XYZ file of C-alpha atoms in Angstrom:
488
model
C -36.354 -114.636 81.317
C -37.587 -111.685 82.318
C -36.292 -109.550 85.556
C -38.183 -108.649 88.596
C -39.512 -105.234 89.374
C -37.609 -103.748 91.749
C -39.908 -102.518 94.379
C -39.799 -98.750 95.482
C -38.132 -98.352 98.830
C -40.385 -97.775 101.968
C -40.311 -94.475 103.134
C -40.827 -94.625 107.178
C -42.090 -91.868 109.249
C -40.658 -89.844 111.653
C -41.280 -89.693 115.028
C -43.803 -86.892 115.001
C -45.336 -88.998 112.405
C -44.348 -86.430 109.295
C -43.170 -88.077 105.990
C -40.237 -86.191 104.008
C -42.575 -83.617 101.627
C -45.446 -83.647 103.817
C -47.046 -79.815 103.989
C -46.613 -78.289 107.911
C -47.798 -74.600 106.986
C -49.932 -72.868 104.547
C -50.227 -69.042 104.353
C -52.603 -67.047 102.089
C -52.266 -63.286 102.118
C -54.760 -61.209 99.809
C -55.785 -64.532 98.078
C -59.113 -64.542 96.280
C -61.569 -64.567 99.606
C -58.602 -64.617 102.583
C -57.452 -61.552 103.658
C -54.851 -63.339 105.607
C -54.487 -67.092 106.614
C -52.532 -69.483 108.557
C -53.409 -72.903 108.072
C -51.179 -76.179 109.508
C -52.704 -79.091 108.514
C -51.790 -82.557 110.503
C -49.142 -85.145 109.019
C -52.080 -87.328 107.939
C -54.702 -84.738 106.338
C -55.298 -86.242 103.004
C -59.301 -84.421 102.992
C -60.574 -80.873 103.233
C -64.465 -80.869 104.224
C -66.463 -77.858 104.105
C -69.725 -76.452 102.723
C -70.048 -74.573 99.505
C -67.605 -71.013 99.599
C -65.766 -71.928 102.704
C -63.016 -71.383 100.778
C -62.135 -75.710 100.195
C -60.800 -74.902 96.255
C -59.306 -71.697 97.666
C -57.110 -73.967 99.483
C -56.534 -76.261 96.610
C -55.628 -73.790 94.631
C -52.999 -72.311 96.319
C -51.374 -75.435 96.970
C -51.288 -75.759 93.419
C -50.344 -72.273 92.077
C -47.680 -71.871 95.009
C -46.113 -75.191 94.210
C -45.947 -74.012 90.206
C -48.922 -74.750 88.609
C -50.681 -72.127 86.008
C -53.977 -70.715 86.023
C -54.985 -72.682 83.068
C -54.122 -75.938 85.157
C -57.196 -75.195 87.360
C -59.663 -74.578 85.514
C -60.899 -71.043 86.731
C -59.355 -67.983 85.782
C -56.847 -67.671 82.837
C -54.140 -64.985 84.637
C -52.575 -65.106 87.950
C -53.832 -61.698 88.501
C -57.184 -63.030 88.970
C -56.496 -64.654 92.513
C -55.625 -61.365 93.950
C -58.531 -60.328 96.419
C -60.572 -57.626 94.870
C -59.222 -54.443 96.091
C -55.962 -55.399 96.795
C -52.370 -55.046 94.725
C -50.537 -58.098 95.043
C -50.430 -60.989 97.594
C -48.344 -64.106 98.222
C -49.012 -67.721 98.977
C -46.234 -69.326 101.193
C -46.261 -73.266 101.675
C -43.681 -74.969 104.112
C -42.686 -78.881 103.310
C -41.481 -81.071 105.684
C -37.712 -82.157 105.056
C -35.790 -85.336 105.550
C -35.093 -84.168 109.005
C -37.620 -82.935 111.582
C -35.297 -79.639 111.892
C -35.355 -79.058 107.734
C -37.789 -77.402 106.489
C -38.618 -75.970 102.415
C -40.316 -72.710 102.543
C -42.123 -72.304 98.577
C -43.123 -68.652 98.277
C -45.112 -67.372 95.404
C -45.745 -63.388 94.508
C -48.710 -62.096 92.481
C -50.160 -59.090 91.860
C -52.533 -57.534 89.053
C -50.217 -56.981 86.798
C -49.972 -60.565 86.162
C -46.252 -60.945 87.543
C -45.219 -63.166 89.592
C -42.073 -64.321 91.499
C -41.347 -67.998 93.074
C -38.614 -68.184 96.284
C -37.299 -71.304 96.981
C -35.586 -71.007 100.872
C -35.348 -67.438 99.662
C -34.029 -67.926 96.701
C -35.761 -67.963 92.815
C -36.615 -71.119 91.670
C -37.691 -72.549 88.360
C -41.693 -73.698 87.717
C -42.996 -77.057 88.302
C -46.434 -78.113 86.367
C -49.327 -79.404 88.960
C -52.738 -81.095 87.940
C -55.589 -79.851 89.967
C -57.979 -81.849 91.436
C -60.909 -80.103 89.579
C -59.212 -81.918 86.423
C -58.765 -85.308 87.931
C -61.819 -86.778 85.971
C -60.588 -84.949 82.264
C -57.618 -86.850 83.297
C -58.750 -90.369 83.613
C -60.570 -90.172 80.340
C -57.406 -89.596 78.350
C -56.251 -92.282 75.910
C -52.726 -93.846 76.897
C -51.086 -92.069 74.077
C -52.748 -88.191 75.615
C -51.899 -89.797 79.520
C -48.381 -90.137 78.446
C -48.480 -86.813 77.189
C -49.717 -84.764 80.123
C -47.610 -87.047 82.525
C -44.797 -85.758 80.534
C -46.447 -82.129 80.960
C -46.917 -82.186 84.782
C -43.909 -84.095 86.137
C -41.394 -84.231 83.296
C -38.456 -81.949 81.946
C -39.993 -78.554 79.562
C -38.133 -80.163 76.602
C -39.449 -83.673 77.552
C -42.588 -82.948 75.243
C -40.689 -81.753 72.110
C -38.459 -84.701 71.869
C -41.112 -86.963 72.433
C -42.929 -85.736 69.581
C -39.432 -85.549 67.687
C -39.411 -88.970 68.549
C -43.118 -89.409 67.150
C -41.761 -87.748 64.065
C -38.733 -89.935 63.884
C -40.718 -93.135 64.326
C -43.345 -92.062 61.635
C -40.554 -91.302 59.032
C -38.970 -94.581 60.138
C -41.513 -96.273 59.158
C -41.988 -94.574 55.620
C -38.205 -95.447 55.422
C -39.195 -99.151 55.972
C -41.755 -98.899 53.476
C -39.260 -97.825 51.006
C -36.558 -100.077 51.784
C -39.087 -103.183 50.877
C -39.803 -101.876 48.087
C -36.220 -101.067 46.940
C -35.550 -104.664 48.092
C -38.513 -106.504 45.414
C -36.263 -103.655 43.072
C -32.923 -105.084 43.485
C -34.474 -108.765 42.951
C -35.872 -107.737 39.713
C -32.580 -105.965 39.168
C -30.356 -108.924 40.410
C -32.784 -111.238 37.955
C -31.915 -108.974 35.541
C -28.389 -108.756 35.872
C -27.916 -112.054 35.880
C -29.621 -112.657 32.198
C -27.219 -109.760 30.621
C -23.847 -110.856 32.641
C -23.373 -113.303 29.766
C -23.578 -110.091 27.350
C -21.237 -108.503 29.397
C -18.496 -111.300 29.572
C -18.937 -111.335 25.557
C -18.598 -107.805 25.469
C -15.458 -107.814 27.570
C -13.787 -110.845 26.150
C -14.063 -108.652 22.790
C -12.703 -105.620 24.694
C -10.024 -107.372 25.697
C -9.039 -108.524 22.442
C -9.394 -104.941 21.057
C -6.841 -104.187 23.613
C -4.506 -106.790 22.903
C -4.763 -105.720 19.303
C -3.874 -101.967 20.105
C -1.001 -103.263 22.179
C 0.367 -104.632 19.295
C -0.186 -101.955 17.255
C 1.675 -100.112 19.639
C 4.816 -102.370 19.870
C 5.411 -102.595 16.092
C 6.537 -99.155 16.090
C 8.342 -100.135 19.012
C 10.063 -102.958 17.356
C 11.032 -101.032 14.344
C 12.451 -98.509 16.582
C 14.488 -100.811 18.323
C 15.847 -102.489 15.004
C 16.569 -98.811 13.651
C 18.348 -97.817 16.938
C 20.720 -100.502 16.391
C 21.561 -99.804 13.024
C 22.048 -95.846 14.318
C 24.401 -97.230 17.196
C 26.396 -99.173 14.541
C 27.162 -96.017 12.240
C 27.299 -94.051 15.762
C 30.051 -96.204 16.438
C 31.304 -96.023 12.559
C 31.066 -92.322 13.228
C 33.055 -92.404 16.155
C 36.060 -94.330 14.953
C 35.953 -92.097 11.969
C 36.481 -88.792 14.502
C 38.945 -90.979 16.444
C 41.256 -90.880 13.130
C 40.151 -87.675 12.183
C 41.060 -86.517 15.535
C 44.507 -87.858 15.753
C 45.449 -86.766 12.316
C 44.419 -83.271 13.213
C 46.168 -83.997 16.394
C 49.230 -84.231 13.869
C 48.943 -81.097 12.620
C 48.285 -79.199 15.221
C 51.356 -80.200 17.445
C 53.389 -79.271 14.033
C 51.292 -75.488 13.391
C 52.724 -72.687 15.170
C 49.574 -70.368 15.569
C 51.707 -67.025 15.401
C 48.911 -64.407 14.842
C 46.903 -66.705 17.667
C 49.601 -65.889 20.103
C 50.254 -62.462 18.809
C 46.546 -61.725 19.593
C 46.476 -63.756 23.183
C 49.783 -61.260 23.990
C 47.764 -58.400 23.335
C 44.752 -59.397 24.801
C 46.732 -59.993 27.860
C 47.804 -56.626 27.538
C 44.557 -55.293 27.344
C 43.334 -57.298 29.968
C 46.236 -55.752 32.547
C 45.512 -51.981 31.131
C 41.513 -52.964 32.480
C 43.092 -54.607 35.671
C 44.822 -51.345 36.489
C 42.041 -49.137 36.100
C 39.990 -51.096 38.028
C 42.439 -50.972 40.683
C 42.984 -46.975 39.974
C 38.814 -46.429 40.226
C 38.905 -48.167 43.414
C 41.404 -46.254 44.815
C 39.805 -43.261 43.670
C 36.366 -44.350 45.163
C 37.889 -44.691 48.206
C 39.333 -41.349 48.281
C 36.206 -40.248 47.409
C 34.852 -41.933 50.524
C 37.408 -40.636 52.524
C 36.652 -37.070 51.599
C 33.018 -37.346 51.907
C 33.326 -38.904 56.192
C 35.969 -35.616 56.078
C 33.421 -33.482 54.924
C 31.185 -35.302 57.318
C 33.302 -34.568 59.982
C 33.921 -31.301 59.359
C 29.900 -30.641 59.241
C 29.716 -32.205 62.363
C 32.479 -29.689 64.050
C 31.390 -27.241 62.620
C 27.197 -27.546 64.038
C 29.144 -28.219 67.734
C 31.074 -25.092 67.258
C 30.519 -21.586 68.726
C 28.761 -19.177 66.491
C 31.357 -17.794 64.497
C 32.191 -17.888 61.119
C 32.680 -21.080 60.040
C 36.139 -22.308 57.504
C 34.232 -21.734 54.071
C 37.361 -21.920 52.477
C 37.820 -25.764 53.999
C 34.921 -26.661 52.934
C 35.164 -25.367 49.697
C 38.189 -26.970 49.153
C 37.106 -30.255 50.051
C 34.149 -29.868 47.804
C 36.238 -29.333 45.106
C 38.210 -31.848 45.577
C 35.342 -34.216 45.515
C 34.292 -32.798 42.493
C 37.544 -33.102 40.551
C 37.517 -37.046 41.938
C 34.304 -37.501 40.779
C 34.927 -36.263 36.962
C 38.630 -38.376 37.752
C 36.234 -41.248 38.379
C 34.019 -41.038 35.733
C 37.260 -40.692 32.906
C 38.415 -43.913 34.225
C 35.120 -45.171 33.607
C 35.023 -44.201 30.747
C 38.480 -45.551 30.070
C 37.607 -48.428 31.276
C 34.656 -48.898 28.836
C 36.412 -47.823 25.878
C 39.489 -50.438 27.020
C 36.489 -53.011 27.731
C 35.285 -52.672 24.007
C 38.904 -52.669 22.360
C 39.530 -56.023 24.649
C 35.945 -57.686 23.152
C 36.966 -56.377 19.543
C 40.365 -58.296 19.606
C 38.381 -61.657 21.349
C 36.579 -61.405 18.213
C 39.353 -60.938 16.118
C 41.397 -63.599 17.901
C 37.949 -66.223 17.586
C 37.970 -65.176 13.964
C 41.575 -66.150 13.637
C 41.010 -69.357 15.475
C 38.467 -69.898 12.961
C 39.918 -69.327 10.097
C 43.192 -71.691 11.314
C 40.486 -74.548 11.609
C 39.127 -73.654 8.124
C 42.897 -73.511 6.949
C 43.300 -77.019 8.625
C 40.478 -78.673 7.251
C 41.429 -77.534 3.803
C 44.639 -78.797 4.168
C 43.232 -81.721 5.648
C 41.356 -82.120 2.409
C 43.760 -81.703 0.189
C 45.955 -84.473 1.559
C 42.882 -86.727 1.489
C 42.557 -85.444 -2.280
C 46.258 -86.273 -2.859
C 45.434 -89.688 -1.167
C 43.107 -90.999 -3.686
C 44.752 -89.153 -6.671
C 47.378 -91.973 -6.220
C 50.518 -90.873 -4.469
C 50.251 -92.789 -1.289
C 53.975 -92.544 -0.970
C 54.226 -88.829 -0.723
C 51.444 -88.787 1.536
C 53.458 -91.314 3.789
C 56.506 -89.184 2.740
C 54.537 -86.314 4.427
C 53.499 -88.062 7.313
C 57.090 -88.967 8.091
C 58.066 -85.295 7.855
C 55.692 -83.900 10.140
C 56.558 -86.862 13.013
C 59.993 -85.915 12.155
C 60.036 -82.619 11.741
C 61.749 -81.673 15.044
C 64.681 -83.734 14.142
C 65.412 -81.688 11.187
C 67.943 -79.214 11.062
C 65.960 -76.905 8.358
C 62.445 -76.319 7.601
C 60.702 -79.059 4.610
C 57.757 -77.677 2.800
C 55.455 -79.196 0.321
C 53.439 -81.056 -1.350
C 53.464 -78.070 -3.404
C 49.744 -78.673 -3.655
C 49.220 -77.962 -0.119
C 51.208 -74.839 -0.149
C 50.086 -73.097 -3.157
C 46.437 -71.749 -3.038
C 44.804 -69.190 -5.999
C 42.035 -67.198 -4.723
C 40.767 -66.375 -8.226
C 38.916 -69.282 -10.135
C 39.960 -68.111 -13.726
C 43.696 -67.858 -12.307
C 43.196 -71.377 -10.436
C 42.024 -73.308 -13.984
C 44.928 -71.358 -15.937
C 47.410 -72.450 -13.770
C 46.233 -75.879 -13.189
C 46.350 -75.797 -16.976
C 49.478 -75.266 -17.752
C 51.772 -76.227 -14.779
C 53.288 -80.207 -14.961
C 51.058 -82.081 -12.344
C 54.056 -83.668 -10.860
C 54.996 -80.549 -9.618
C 51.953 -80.297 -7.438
C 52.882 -83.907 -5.566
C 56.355 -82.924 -4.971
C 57.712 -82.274 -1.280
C 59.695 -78.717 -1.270
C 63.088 -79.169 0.376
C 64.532 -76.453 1.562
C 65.882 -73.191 0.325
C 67.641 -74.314 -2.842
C 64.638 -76.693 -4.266
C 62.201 -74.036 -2.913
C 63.630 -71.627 -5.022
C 63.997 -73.974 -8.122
C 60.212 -74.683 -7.541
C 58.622 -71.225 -7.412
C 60.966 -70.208 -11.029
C 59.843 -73.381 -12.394
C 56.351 -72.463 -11.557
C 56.631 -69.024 -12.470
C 58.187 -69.805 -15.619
C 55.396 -71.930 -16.605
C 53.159 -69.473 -16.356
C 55.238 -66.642 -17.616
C 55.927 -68.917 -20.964
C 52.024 -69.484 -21.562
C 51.014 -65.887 -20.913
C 52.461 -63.161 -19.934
C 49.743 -61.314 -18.889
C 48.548 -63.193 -16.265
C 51.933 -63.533 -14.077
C 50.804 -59.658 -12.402
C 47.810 -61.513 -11.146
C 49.606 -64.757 -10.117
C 52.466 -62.563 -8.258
C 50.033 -60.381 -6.155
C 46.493 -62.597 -5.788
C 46.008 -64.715 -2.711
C 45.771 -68.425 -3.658
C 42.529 -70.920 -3.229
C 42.731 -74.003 -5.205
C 39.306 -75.088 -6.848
C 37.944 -78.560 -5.488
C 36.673 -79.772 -8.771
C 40.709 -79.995 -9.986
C 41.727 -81.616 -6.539
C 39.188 -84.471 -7.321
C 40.604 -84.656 -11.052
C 44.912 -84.570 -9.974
C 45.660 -88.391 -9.920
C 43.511 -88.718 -13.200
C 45.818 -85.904 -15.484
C 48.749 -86.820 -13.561
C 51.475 -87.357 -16.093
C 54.335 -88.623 -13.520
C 53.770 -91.383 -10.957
C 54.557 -91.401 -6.778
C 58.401 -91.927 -7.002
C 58.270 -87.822 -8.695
């Protein structure tokens, strides 16, 4: 249901009969025909009567121009300069308005001159234009379509900017409508494409029932690897834990050996290291000291610059200073001897870490060998002097004197024609026998050396002053040309 108008309020008159915006004074100075005119028109005059050039449009006119209409709004002349009476400058046209109030009243003042200027006062003050329609146009105004009416309303009473958005608006509407035009036709588009869709979604489920397989399939593919990597990984933890067990024993038998093998030359070397180490310690501790002298001397010198600016002029203590220069001097070349000391003793200290890691080394190559050899004696079948052995070393610091042997562990040729001569021609008992001490020691090496010295007599100068390395391929071959069994 629709809403009732709501009617416009009833504006009442005053009580000198004056509505609010009625006009009380008009006055025309230099305009067109007046030289000068006061005109008050009554609160009711709604008709000017005249005959032809009294002056009736004059009038009209400067209602309209003084209340901010243009000269292109009346119909006559196209610049404001025109309205200025021949002969004359400038002029003004100066309406007053009744206000709400019989004592309020708007004064509208309007400048012009020839130059085509002109200047609008409002109470005084500058005031912004106002478009008026004339009453010469009132007929060009009826015959305007609703669409044109709307348009010069806008133009007369509305806002400047009121025209441009209303043709933004026209603009809008028009590409709205284009929009519509293509939205319909996008719409029969997406029913043809629905329609469409629908007769190639059963391709599509085919398609990605297949892809789905295809997927399944390369996720298998992808586990087998998987699988066999898992089955391999426990076959690798199984020998990792083999492996381990294996170092646990190897571990503890070097463990053995170890708490039984007095590294001499290892200590001997840490000794001197330490040494070396103290001689470095010392002068560091020297080149400190000696830095700090130098220090010392240099806030002396300092100081004695300082005096020596605050002093009198006089000749200053050369001498002093001379001194004290020299001094520096000779604690500087101090300085850099220790340094150089100290390099040197820095480089003889990392020459004797490497020759104490290259000892270390070559006691784990020594233990390993021997390691191997009792493994060798192991398997070559005398598993009772290898207990035998075994016994000695957990024993060993119960004994009053020092047991050696087997002889094989002991006795090492570093030549390999030396090594298969004497593994040649010396009993292999001997080599399984433990060496007891002193007496049996010594009946050992003669037997040994007698041996030799009975098969050839040339080699014993070799035997007595080569190092000894005994060849692998006879360790693996012992139990097999053993002639005497485990009890020997």
């Amino acid at each position: 249901m629709e809403e009732p108008r709501v009617k416009r309020p009833k504006i009442s008159r005053d009580e000198d009969d004056y509505l609010p915006g009625n006009i009380t004074e008009i006055e025309l100075h230099n305009f067109m025909t007046f030289n000068h005119l006061v005109c008050k028109p009554g609160p009711r005059l709604n008709l000017v009567i005249g005959p032809n050039g009294s002056g009736k449009s004059s009038l009209v006119c400067a209602i309209a121009l003084c209340l901010g209409g243009e000269p292109q709004l009346l119909g006559r002349a196209t610049s404001i300069g025109a309205y200025v009476k021949r002969g004359e400058d400038a002029g003004y046209i100066k309406i007053s308005l009744r206000g709400y109030t019989k004592e309020e009243q708007i004064t509208i003042v309007r400048k012009i001159d020839t130059r085509n200027k002109s200047e609008w006062c409002y109470n005084g003050k500058s005031v912004a234009k106002k478009e008026f329609l004339p009453q010469d146009r009132v007929c060009e105004f009826a015959k305007l379509t609703p669409i044109q009416l709307l348009e010069e309303t806008e133009k007369a009473v509305g806002d400047p900017q009121l025209p441009v958005q209303h043709f933004a608006l026209v603009e809008k509407s028009r590409e709205l409508k284009k929009y519509k035009k293509a939205v319909d036709k996008m719409g029969d588009s997406l029913k043809q494409l629905i329609a469409l869709n629908a007769e190639q979604e059963k391709d599509v489920e085919r398609v990605r029932q297949r892809d789905e397989l295809l997927e399944k399939v390369d996720c298998m593919k992808k586990k087998l690897p998987w699988l066999k990597y898992d089955m391999k990984k426990i076959e690798y933890l199984e020998a990792q834990k083999r492996e381990k067990e294996a170092k646990k024993k190897l571990n503890e038998a070097a463990k053995m050996l170890n708490e039984f093998k007095a590294p001499i030359e290892y200590d001997g070397l840490a000794v001197q290291a330490r040494s070396k180490y103290k001689e470095i310690e010392d002068l560091r501790r020297e080149e400190a000291c000696r830095k700090q002298s130098i220090i010392e001397a240099k806030m002396k010198l300092a100081d004695a610059e300082r005096d020596l600016q605050n002093l009198p002029a006089y000749e200053p203590p050369k001498e002093e200073i001379e001194r004290l220069k020299s001094q520096i001097l000779e604690l500087t070349s101090s300085a850099h001897q220790m340094m150089q000391q100290k390099k040197e003793k820095e480089k003889s200290l990392g020459q004797m870490k490497t020759t104490l890691r290259n000892c270390v080394d070559g006691l784990k190559d020594m233990e390993n060998t021997k390691t191997k050899l009792l493994h060798a004696l192991k398997k070559s079948g005398a598993e009772k002097i290898f207990e035998a052995y075994q016994w000695v070393e957990l024993h060993r610091n119960e004994l009053n004197k020092d047991v050696y042997g087997p002889v094989l562990i002991e006795v090492n040729v570093s030549n390999e024609v030396h090594a298969k001569f004497l593994e040649g021609h010396v009993a292999h008992y001997i080599w399984k026998r433990l060496r007891i001490p002193v007496a049996f020691a010594v009946k050992c090496a003669y037997f040994v050396l007698y041996e030799v010295y009975s098969c050839c007599t040339q080699y014993l100068a070799f035997y007595c002053s080569g190092s000894l390395v005994i060849q692998g391929s006879w360790l693996e071959n012992v139990g097999k040309r053993s002639g005497r069994n485990d009890a020997d």
